[in-house]
Amino acid sequence: MGSNIPHVLMLSLVWISLLAVGEANSTPCTIEIPQYMLTGLMKTEPTATGCEGAWSGLQTHLQKAHQNLTECHQRAESFEDVDTPQTTCQQLSDELDKRMEQTRVKLSADMKRKLQYEQIEVAKMRNEMVKLKNQLKSVQLEFKNYYHRLLLLYVDSADVRSAMYYYHLLVSLKEPNLLKTVVKFVYISKRHENRRLENLLALAKHLPTASEQMDLYRLIQPEIVNRVTQQVSYLAMIASLDMDKFVKEKEESEFKKLRDAMFKIVLARWKYQMLGGNYRDVVTFAKNYPQYFEKIGVRMATVAPQYWFQFSYSQFVTYPNLLTLPKHRLVAFQTIRRQVKERNKSHFSYYLAKLAKQVEICEKYIKQNYNELDYKEELVTLKMKFREFDNKNGYEYYLKNADKLTKTKPPVPAKPGKPRNRGGLNGRR
């Protein structure tokens, strides 16, 4: 309470002054006070109004001081109920800290609840994502199986375009072992394997890359070779001829060995049949696959030297006219004529007479079924080659005297020569 003494003393002095002023107003009294004392009380400079202005200013100053001291006294009394201002601030601070802590706890609890909610929602979403992924995999698998079935269906129906569409689709989906799956399908039924293999060989040429085509032939070759009915069939011939474009004849490779092994099996079988007078497989192949047959036409009309005097030439010379296309016939006749010249230095009239009669049949066939002018040059060239044996006699001579020249079969040489090999049973490709 000691701190309040100066305030009380000051208030007392002010009140005494005011009382004196009040009494002076009630009872006129004259007191002589120098003007500097009045202005000194107010701590101001003397005014131009003199004593009256100084006195008036002092009264106003005292009134203001009284008012200020009264307000200060009131504030001091209000603080007496509180121990210290520091105590009040500490309480306020503690209360504020308490409220802040409550707010923090509440916010923390709210955030924790929200975090738990978000975690639950995220877990739900993850579970949904897992379910969706599993469903997507299941759908993709179903679609893949669907695409597989369609691919195999179109292979079975020989629809190359549709089959290639689903092949590309499955490749884009990175389906493994696709070619193996197709080859397995071809041979899953013995009843349909030949037809399906033929369809697959047609599709093989449309695969987008050489690597894919070669991979497919590598899968097909063992299947064909291991089946007796296929290894000597037109299917083996088609496959081996298709493999040609990936083979360099002067270079040995595993792929070339696969091609050669398959080709030699079917070629040997066909040529053996032809030596016995059976031309059915070769003629059928020429009719159904003329472009393929063009690649082997010369070989089919060529007889290995060791068999030239051991087979029926009279029957063999009729083979060309069993072929459907004139160009196939003319190539075969030219091949036979060349062999007659190489292997019969004498007694060639017999062979040429039989050949001339078959050439005449061929010429009539062309006139009846084709435009003669398209093959005129080849026919003229073939006929002119008859004079290479004897300049005195040409094609017309051998044709006119065919019956006389073929009455007696020429003798077989005791030691037949060994002319160049032009593709017999083991002839090179």
PDB file of N, CA and C in Angstrom, residues 229-302:
ATOM      1  N   THR A 229       2.693 -90.274 -93.733  1.00  0.00           N
ATOM      2  CA  THR A 229       1.755 -89.807 -94.754  1.00  0.00           C
ATOM      3  C   THR A 229       2.067 -88.383 -95.222  1.00  0.00           C
ATOM      4  N   GLN A 230       2.729 -87.602 -94.402  1.00  0.00           N
ATOM      5  CA  GLN A 230       3.014 -86.218 -94.775  1.00  0.00           C
ATOM      6  C   GLN A 230       4.408 -86.047 -95.362  1.00  0.00           C
ATOM      7  N   GLN A 231       5.347 -86.867 -94.945  1.00  0.00           N
ATOM      8  CA  GLN A 231       6.733 -86.662 -95.372  1.00  0.00           C
ATOM      9  C   GLN A 231       6.936 -86.870 -96.865  1.00  0.00           C
ATOM     10  N   VAL A 232       6.038 -87.610 -97.518  1.00  0.00           N
ATOM     11  CA  VAL A 232       6.154 -87.834 -98.964  1.00  0.00           C
ATOM     12  C   VAL A 232       4.991 -87.182 -99.708  1.00  0.00           C
ATOM     13  N   SER A 233       4.338 -86.218 -99.063  1.00  0.00           N
ATOM     14  CA  SER A 233       3.156 -85.605 -99.664  1.00  0.00           C
ATOM     15  C   SER A 233       3.483 -84.240-100.255  1.00  0.00           C
ATOM     16  N   TYR A 234       2.514 -83.699-100.971  1.00  0.00           N
ATOM     17  CA  TYR A 234       2.661 -82.357-101.541  1.00  0.00           C
ATOM     18  C   TYR A 234       2.858 -81.303-100.452  1.00  0.00           C
ATOM     19  N   LEU A 235       2.382 -81.582 -99.218  1.00  0.00           N
ATOM     20  CA  LEU A 235       2.556 -80.645 -98.115  1.00  0.00           C
ATOM     21  C   LEU A 235       4.031 -80.488 -97.761  1.00  0.00           C
ATOM     22  N   ALA A 236       4.755 -81.602 -97.753  1.00  0.00           N
ATOM     23  CA  ALA A 236       6.189 -81.531 -97.489  1.00  0.00           C
ATOM     24  C   ALA A 236       6.900 -80.767 -98.596  1.00  0.00           C
ATOM     25  N   MET A 237       6.452 -80.950 -99.843  1.00  0.00           N
ATOM     26  CA  MET A 237       7.065 -80.234-100.961  1.00  0.00           C
ATOM     27  C   MET A 237       6.805 -78.730-100.851  1.00  0.00           C
ATOM     28  N   ILE A 238       5.573 -78.348-100.515  1.00  0.00           N
ATOM     29  CA  ILE A 238       5.241 -76.924-100.371  1.00  0.00           C
ATOM     30  C   ILE A 238       6.073 -76.294 -99.260  1.00  0.00           C
ATOM     31  N   ALA A 239       6.140 -76.973 -98.126  1.00  0.00           N
ATOM     32  CA  ALA A 239       6.896 -76.430 -96.993  1.00  0.00           C
ATOM     33  C   ALA A 239       8.369 -76.249 -97.345  1.00  0.00           C
ATOM     34  N   SER A 240       8.962 -77.251 -97.990  1.00  0.00           N
ATOM     35  CA  SER A 240      10.386 -77.155 -98.324  1.00  0.00           C
ATOM     36  C   SER A 240      10.641 -76.069 -99.368  1.00  0.00           C
ATOM     37  N   LEU A 241       9.738 -75.909-100.327  1.00  0.00           N
ATOM     38  CA  LEU A 241       9.904 -74.866-101.339  1.00  0.00           C
ATOM     39  C   LEU A 241       9.703 -73.469-100.741  1.00  0.00           C
ATOM     40  N   ASP A 242       8.813 -73.362 -99.764  1.00  0.00           N
ATOM     41  CA  ASP A 242       8.631 -72.079 -99.076  1.00  0.00           C
ATOM     42  C   ASP A 242       9.860 -71.710 -98.254  1.00  0.00           C
ATOM     43  N   MET A 243      10.536 -72.710 -97.756  1.00  0.00           N
ATOM     44  CA  MET A 243      11.733 -72.460 -96.955  1.00  0.00           C
ATOM     45  C   MET A 243      12.918 -71.999 -97.804  1.00  0.00           C
ATOM     46  N   ASP A 244      12.823 -72.200 -99.129  1.00  0.00           N
ATOM     47  CA  ASP A 244      13.926 -71.847-100.033  1.00  0.00           C
ATOM     48  C   ASP A 244      14.376 -70.399 -99.885  1.00  0.00           C
ATOM     49  N   LYS A 245      13.420 -69.486 -99.685  1.00  0.00           N
ATOM     50  CA  LYS A 245      13.780 -68.064 -99.689  1.00  0.00           C
ATOM     51  C   LYS A 245      14.626 -67.657 -98.483  1.00  0.00           C
ATOM     52  N   PHE A 246      14.724 -68.541 -97.511  1.00  0.00           N
ATOM     53  CA  PHE A 246      15.556 -68.250 -96.348  1.00  0.00           C
ATOM     54  C   PHE A 246      16.860 -69.050 -96.364  1.00  0.00           C
ATOM     55  N   VAL A 247      17.141 -69.686 -97.487  1.00  0.00           N
ATOM     56  CA  VAL A 247      18.317 -70.551 -97.593  1.00  0.00           C
ATOM     57  C   VAL A 247      19.278 -70.010 -98.644  1.00  0.00           C
ATOM     58  N   LYS A 248      20.532 -69.933 -98.282  1.00  0.00           N
ATOM     59  CA  LYS A 248      21.594 -69.617 -99.239  1.00  0.00           C
ATOM     60  C   LYS A 248      22.268 -70.935 -99.594  1.00  0.00           C
ATOM     61  N   GLU A 249      22.129 -71.331-100.864  1.00  0.00           N
ATOM     62  CA  GLU A 249      22.546 -72.667-101.274  1.00  0.00           C
ATOM     63  C   GLU A 249      24.033 -72.920-101.035  1.00  0.00           C
ATOM     64  N   LYS A 250      24.854 -71.884-101.100  1.00  0.00           N
ATOM     65  CA  LYS A 250      26.296 -72.061-100.943  1.00  0.00           C
ATOM     66  C   LYS A 250      26.736 -72.027 -99.480  1.00  0.00           C
ATOM     67  N   GLU A 251      25.808 -71.797 -98.606  1.00  0.00           N
ATOM     68  CA  GLU A 251      26.144 -71.737 -97.178  1.00  0.00           C
ATOM     69  C   GLU A 251      25.373 -72.812 -96.426  1.00  0.00           C
ATOM     70  N   GLU A 252      26.072 -73.497 -95.552  1.00  0.00           N
ATOM     71  CA  GLU A 252      25.427 -74.520 -94.738  1.00  0.00           C
ATOM     72  C   GLU A 252      24.891 -73.879 -93.451  1.00  0.00           C
ATOM     73  N   SER A 253      23.693 -74.219 -93.113  1.00  0.00           N
ATOM     74  CA  SER A 253      23.072 -73.711 -91.883  1.00  0.00           C
ATOM     75  C   SER A 253      22.109 -74.760 -91.362  1.00  0.00           C
ATOM     76  N   GLU A 254      21.738 -74.644 -90.107  1.00  0.00           N
ATOM     77  CA  GLU A 254      20.786 -75.583 -89.526  1.00  0.00           C
ATOM     78  C   GLU A 254      19.445 -75.508 -90.234  1.00  0.00           C
ATOM     79  N   PHE A 255      19.067 -74.295 -90.626  1.00  0.00           N
ATOM     80  CA  PHE A 255      17.793 -74.145 -91.325  1.00  0.00           C
ATOM     81  C   PHE A 255      17.840 -74.825 -92.688  1.00  0.00           C
ATOM     82  N   LYS A 256      18.957 -74.704 -93.377  1.00  0.00           N
ATOM     83  CA  LYS A 256      19.116 -75.357 -94.684  1.00  0.00           C
ATOM     84  C   LYS A 256      19.073 -76.880 -94.527  1.00  0.00           C
ATOM     85  N   LYS A 257      19.656 -77.384 -93.467  1.00  0.00           N
ATOM     86  CA  LYS A 257      19.619 -78.822 -93.227  1.00  0.00           C
ATOM     87  C   LYS A 257      18.185 -79.317 -93.025  1.00  0.00           C
ATOM     88  N   LEU A 258      17.404 -78.521 -92.319  1.00  0.00           N
ATOM     89  CA  LEU A 258      15.994 -78.885 -92.126  1.00  0.00           C
ATOM     90  C   LEU A 258      15.273 -78.910 -93.468  1.00  0.00           C
ATOM     91  N   ARG A 259      15.500 -77.893 -94.274  1.00  0.00           N
ATOM     92  CA  ARG A 259      14.865 -77.830 -95.593  1.00  0.00           C
ATOM     93  C   ARG A 259      15.275 -79.009 -96.466  1.00  0.00           C
ATOM     94  N   ASP A 260      16.578 -79.266 -96.538  1.00  0.00           N
ATOM     95  CA  ASP A 260      17.090 -80.336 -97.399  1.00  0.00           C
ATOM     96  C   ASP A 260      16.563 -81.707 -96.984  1.00  0.00           C
ATOM     97  N   ALA A 261      16.531 -81.937 -95.686  1.00  0.00           N
ATOM     98  CA  ALA A 261      16.076 -83.242 -95.194  1.00  0.00           C
ATOM     99  C   ALA A 261      14.641 -83.508 -95.629  1.00  0.00           C
ATOM    100  N   MET A 262      13.789 -82.508 -95.497  1.00  0.00           N
ATOM    101  CA  MET A 262      12.381 -82.683 -95.863  1.00  0.00           C
ATOM    102  C   MET A 262      12.220 -82.779 -97.381  1.00  0.00           C
ATOM    103  N   PHE A 263      12.939 -81.939 -98.116  1.00  0.00           N
ATOM    104  CA  PHE A 263      12.817 -81.923 -99.575  1.00  0.00           C
ATOM    105  C   PHE A 263      13.289 -83.241-100.189  1.00  0.00           C
ATOM    106  N   LYS A 264      14.403 -83.753 -99.723  1.00  0.00           N
ATOM    107  CA  LYS A 264      14.961 -84.974-100.298  1.00  0.00           C
ATOM    108  C   LYS A 264      14.060 -86.175-100.084  1.00  0.00           C
ATOM    109  N   ILE A 265      13.355 -86.202 -98.952  1.00  0.00           N
ATOM    110  CA  ILE A 265      12.459 -87.335 -98.683  1.00  0.00           C
ATOM    111  C   ILE A 265      11.332 -87.379 -99.705  1.00  0.00           C
ATOM    112  N   VAL A 266      10.652 -86.250 -99.886  1.00  0.00           N
ATOM    113  CA  VAL A 266       9.509 -86.232-100.805  1.00  0.00           C
ATOM    114  C   VAL A 266       9.972 -86.324-102.254  1.00  0.00           C
ATOM    115  N   LEU A 267      11.105 -85.693-102.599  1.00  0.00           N
ATOM    116  CA  LEU A 267      11.607 -85.756-103.969  1.00  0.00           C
ATOM    117  C   LEU A 267      11.972 -87.194-104.345  1.00  0.00           C
ATOM    118  N   ALA A 268      12.660 -87.884-103.458  1.00  0.00           N
ATOM    119  CA  ALA A 268      13.053 -89.268-103.732  1.00  0.00           C
ATOM    120  C   ALA A 268      11.826 -90.151-103.923  1.00  0.00           C
ATOM    121  N   ARG A 269      10.823 -89.934-103.102  1.00  0.00           N
ATOM    122  CA  ARG A 269       9.602 -90.743-103.215  1.00  0.00           C
ATOM    123  C   ARG A 269       8.903 -90.505-104.550  1.00  0.00           C
ATOM    124  N   TRP A 270       8.768 -89.262-104.950  1.00  0.00           N
ATOM    125  CA  TRP A 270       8.065 -88.947-106.193  1.00  0.00           C
ATOM    126  C   TRP A 270       8.816 -89.474-107.413  1.00  0.00           C
ATOM    127  N   LYS A 271      10.114 -89.323-107.380  1.00  0.00           N
ATOM    128  CA  LYS A 271      10.901 -89.793-108.526  1.00  0.00           C
ATOM    129  C   LYS A 271      10.888 -91.318-108.601  1.00  0.00           C
ATOM    130  N   TYR A 272      10.877 -91.970-107.470  1.00  0.00           N
ATOM    131  CA  TYR A 272      10.777 -93.428-107.447  1.00  0.00           C
ATOM    132  C   TYR A 272       9.438 -93.873-108.044  1.00  0.00           C
ATOM    133  N   GLN A 273       8.359 -93.151-107.691  1.00  0.00           N
ATOM    134  CA  GLN A 273       7.052 -93.466-108.258  1.00  0.00           C
ATOM    135  C   GLN A 273       7.050 -93.291-109.777  1.00  0.00           C
ATOM    136  N   MET A 274       7.690 -92.217-110.235  1.00  0.00           N
ATOM    137  CA  MET A 274       7.708 -91.933-111.673  1.00  0.00           C
ATOM    138  C   MET A 274       8.495 -92.985-112.449  1.00  0.00           C
ATOM    139  N   LEU A 275       9.584 -93.469-111.858  1.00  0.00           N
ATOM    140  CA  LEU A 275      10.342 -94.532-112.523  1.00  0.00           C
ATOM    141  C   LEU A 275       9.499 -95.795-112.695  1.00  0.00           C
ATOM    142  N   GLY A 276       8.533 -95.984-111.804  1.00  0.00           N
ATOM    143  CA  GLY A 276       7.640 -97.140-111.900  1.00  0.00           C
ATOM    144  C   GLY A 276       6.394 -96.840-112.721  1.00  0.00           C
ATOM    145  N   GLY A 277       6.323 -95.629-113.296  1.00  0.00           N
ATOM    146  CA  GLY A 277       5.181 -95.291-114.140  1.00  0.00           C
ATOM    147  C   GLY A 277       4.014 -94.693-113.383  1.00  0.00           C
ATOM    148  N   ASN A 278       4.205 -94.348-112.127  1.00  0.00           N
ATOM    149  CA  ASN A 278       3.142 -93.728-111.317  1.00  0.00           C
ATOM    150  C   ASN A 278       3.381 -92.219-111.258  1.00  0.00           C
ATOM    151  N   TYR A 279       2.554 -91.472-111.959  1.00  0.00           N
ATOM    152  CA  TYR A 279       2.740 -90.019-112.042  1.00  0.00           C
ATOM    153  C   TYR A 279       1.636 -89.238-111.309  1.00  0.00           C
ATOM    154  N   ARG A 280       0.815 -89.941-110.594  1.00  0.00           N
ATOM    155  CA  ARG A 280      -0.371 -89.323-110.005  1.00  0.00           C
ATOM    156  C   ARG A 280      -0.026 -88.162-109.061  1.00  0.00           C
ATOM    157  N   ASP A 281       0.853 -88.395-108.096  1.00  0.00           N
ATOM    158  CA  ASP A 281       1.156 -87.358-107.110  1.00  0.00           C
ATOM    159  C   ASP A 281       1.772 -86.124-107.765  1.00  0.00           C
ATOM    160  N   VAL A 282       2.685 -86.352-108.713  1.00  0.00           N
ATOM    161  CA  VAL A 282       3.351 -85.236-109.373  1.00  0.00           C
ATOM    162  C   VAL A 282       2.366 -84.457-110.237  1.00  0.00           C
ATOM    163  N   VAL A 283       1.533 -85.159-110.997  1.00  0.00           N
ATOM    164  CA  VAL A 283       0.567 -84.498-111.873  1.00  0.00           C
ATOM    165  C   VAL A 283      -0.462 -83.715-111.058  1.00  0.00           C
ATOM    166  N   THR A 284      -0.909 -84.312-109.964  1.00  0.00           N
ATOM    167  CA  THR A 284      -1.873 -83.615-109.095  1.00  0.00           C
ATOM    168  C   THR A 284      -1.253 -82.351-108.503  1.00  0.00           C
ATOM    169  N   PHE A 285      -0.006 -82.464-108.094  1.00  0.00           N
ATOM    170  CA  PHE A 285       0.686 -81.309-107.542  1.00  0.00           C
ATOM    171  C   PHE A 285       0.824 -80.202-108.598  1.00  0.00           C
ATOM    172  N   ALA A 286       1.169 -80.588-109.817  1.00  0.00           N
ATOM    173  CA  ALA A 286       1.317 -79.604-110.905  1.00  0.00           C
ATOM    174  C   ALA A 286      -0.007 -78.915-111.206  1.00  0.00           C
ATOM    175  N   LYS A 287      -1.078 -79.660-111.109  1.00  0.00           N
ATOM    176  CA  LYS A 287      -2.398 -79.091-111.405  1.00  0.00           C
ATOM    177  C   LYS A 287      -2.867 -78.146-110.301  1.00  0.00           C
ATOM    178  N   ASN A 288      -2.687 -78.570-109.055  1.00  0.00           N
ATOM    179  CA  ASN A 288      -3.198 -77.779-107.933  1.00  0.00           C
ATOM    180  C   ASN A 288      -2.263 -76.651-107.503  1.00  0.00           C
ATOM    181  N   TYR A 289      -0.971 -76.845-107.752  1.00  0.00           N
ATOM    182  CA  TYR A 289       0.007 -75.833-107.324  1.00  0.00           C
ATOM    183  C   TYR A 289       0.981 -75.543-108.468  1.00  0.00           C
ATOM    184  N   PRO A 290       0.476 -74.964-109.545  1.00  0.00           N
ATOM    185  CA  PRO A 290       1.310 -74.754-110.737  1.00  0.00           C
ATOM    186  C   PRO A 290       2.548 -73.896-110.483  1.00  0.00           C
ATOM    187  N   GLN A 291       2.428 -72.879-109.632  1.00  0.00           N
ATOM    188  CA  GLN A 291       3.582 -72.014-109.368  1.00  0.00           C
ATOM    189  C   GLN A 291       4.678 -72.764-108.615  1.00  0.00           C
ATOM    190  N   TYR A 292       4.276 -73.609-107.695  1.00  0.00           N
ATOM    191  CA  TYR A 292       5.257 -74.426-106.991  1.00  0.00           C
ATOM    192  C   TYR A 292       5.887 -75.441-107.946  1.00  0.00           C
ATOM    193  N   PHE A 293       5.055 -76.020-108.797  1.00  0.00           N
ATOM    194  CA  PHE A 293       5.566 -77.043-109.704  1.00  0.00           C
ATOM    195  C   PHE A 293       6.612 -76.471-110.666  1.00  0.00           C
ATOM    196  N   GLU A 294       6.478 -75.215-111.044  1.00  0.00           N
ATOM    197  CA  GLU A 294       7.458 -74.603-111.938  1.00  0.00           C
ATOM    198  C   GLU A 294       8.869 -74.672-111.351  1.00  0.00           C
ATOM    199  N   LYS A 295       8.963 -74.665-110.023  1.00  0.00           N
ATOM    200  CA  LYS A 295      10.271 -74.707-109.375  1.00  0.00           C
ATOM    201  C   LYS A 295      10.924 -76.090-109.457  1.00  0.00           C
ATOM    202  N   ILE A 296      10.112 -77.121-109.676  1.00  0.00           N
ATOM    203  CA  ILE A 296      10.660 -78.484-109.681  1.00  0.00           C
ATOM    204  C   ILE A 296      10.366 -79.212-110.985  1.00  0.00           C
ATOM    205  N   GLY A 297       9.783 -78.497-111.980  1.00  0.00           N
ATOM    206  CA  GLY A 297       9.390 -79.160-113.236  1.00  0.00           C
ATOM    207  C   GLY A 297      10.537 -79.861-113.923  1.00  0.00           C
ATOM    208  N   VAL A 298      11.705 -79.221-113.977  1.00  0.00           N
ATOM    209  CA  VAL A 298      12.875 -79.828-114.623  1.00  0.00           C
ATOM    210  C   VAL A 298      13.319 -81.073-113.869  1.00  0.00           C
ATOM    211  N   ARG A 299      13.338 -81.001-112.550  1.00  0.00           N
ATOM    212  CA  ARG A 299      13.768 -82.147-111.742  1.00  0.00           C
ATOM    213  C   ARG A 299      12.841 -83.350-111.955  1.00  0.00           C
ATOM    214  N   MET A 300      11.535 -83.071-112.036  1.00  0.00           N
ATOM    215  CA  MET A 300      10.588 -84.164-112.202  1.00  0.00           C
ATOM    216  C   MET A 300      10.744 -84.870-113.562  1.00  0.00           C
ATOM    217  N   ALA A 301      11.213 -84.146-114.552  1.00  0.00           N
ATOM    218  CA  ALA A 301      11.394 -84.754-115.893  1.00  0.00           C
ATOM    219  C   ALA A 301      12.807 -85.271-116.094  1.00  0.00           C
ATOM    220  N   THR A 302      13.612 -85.213-115.039  1.00  0.00           N
ATOM    221  CA  THR A 302      15.004 -85.668-115.136  1.00  0.00           C
ATOM    222  C   THR A 302      15.160 -87.019-114.452  1.00  0.00           C
TER     223      THR A 302
END
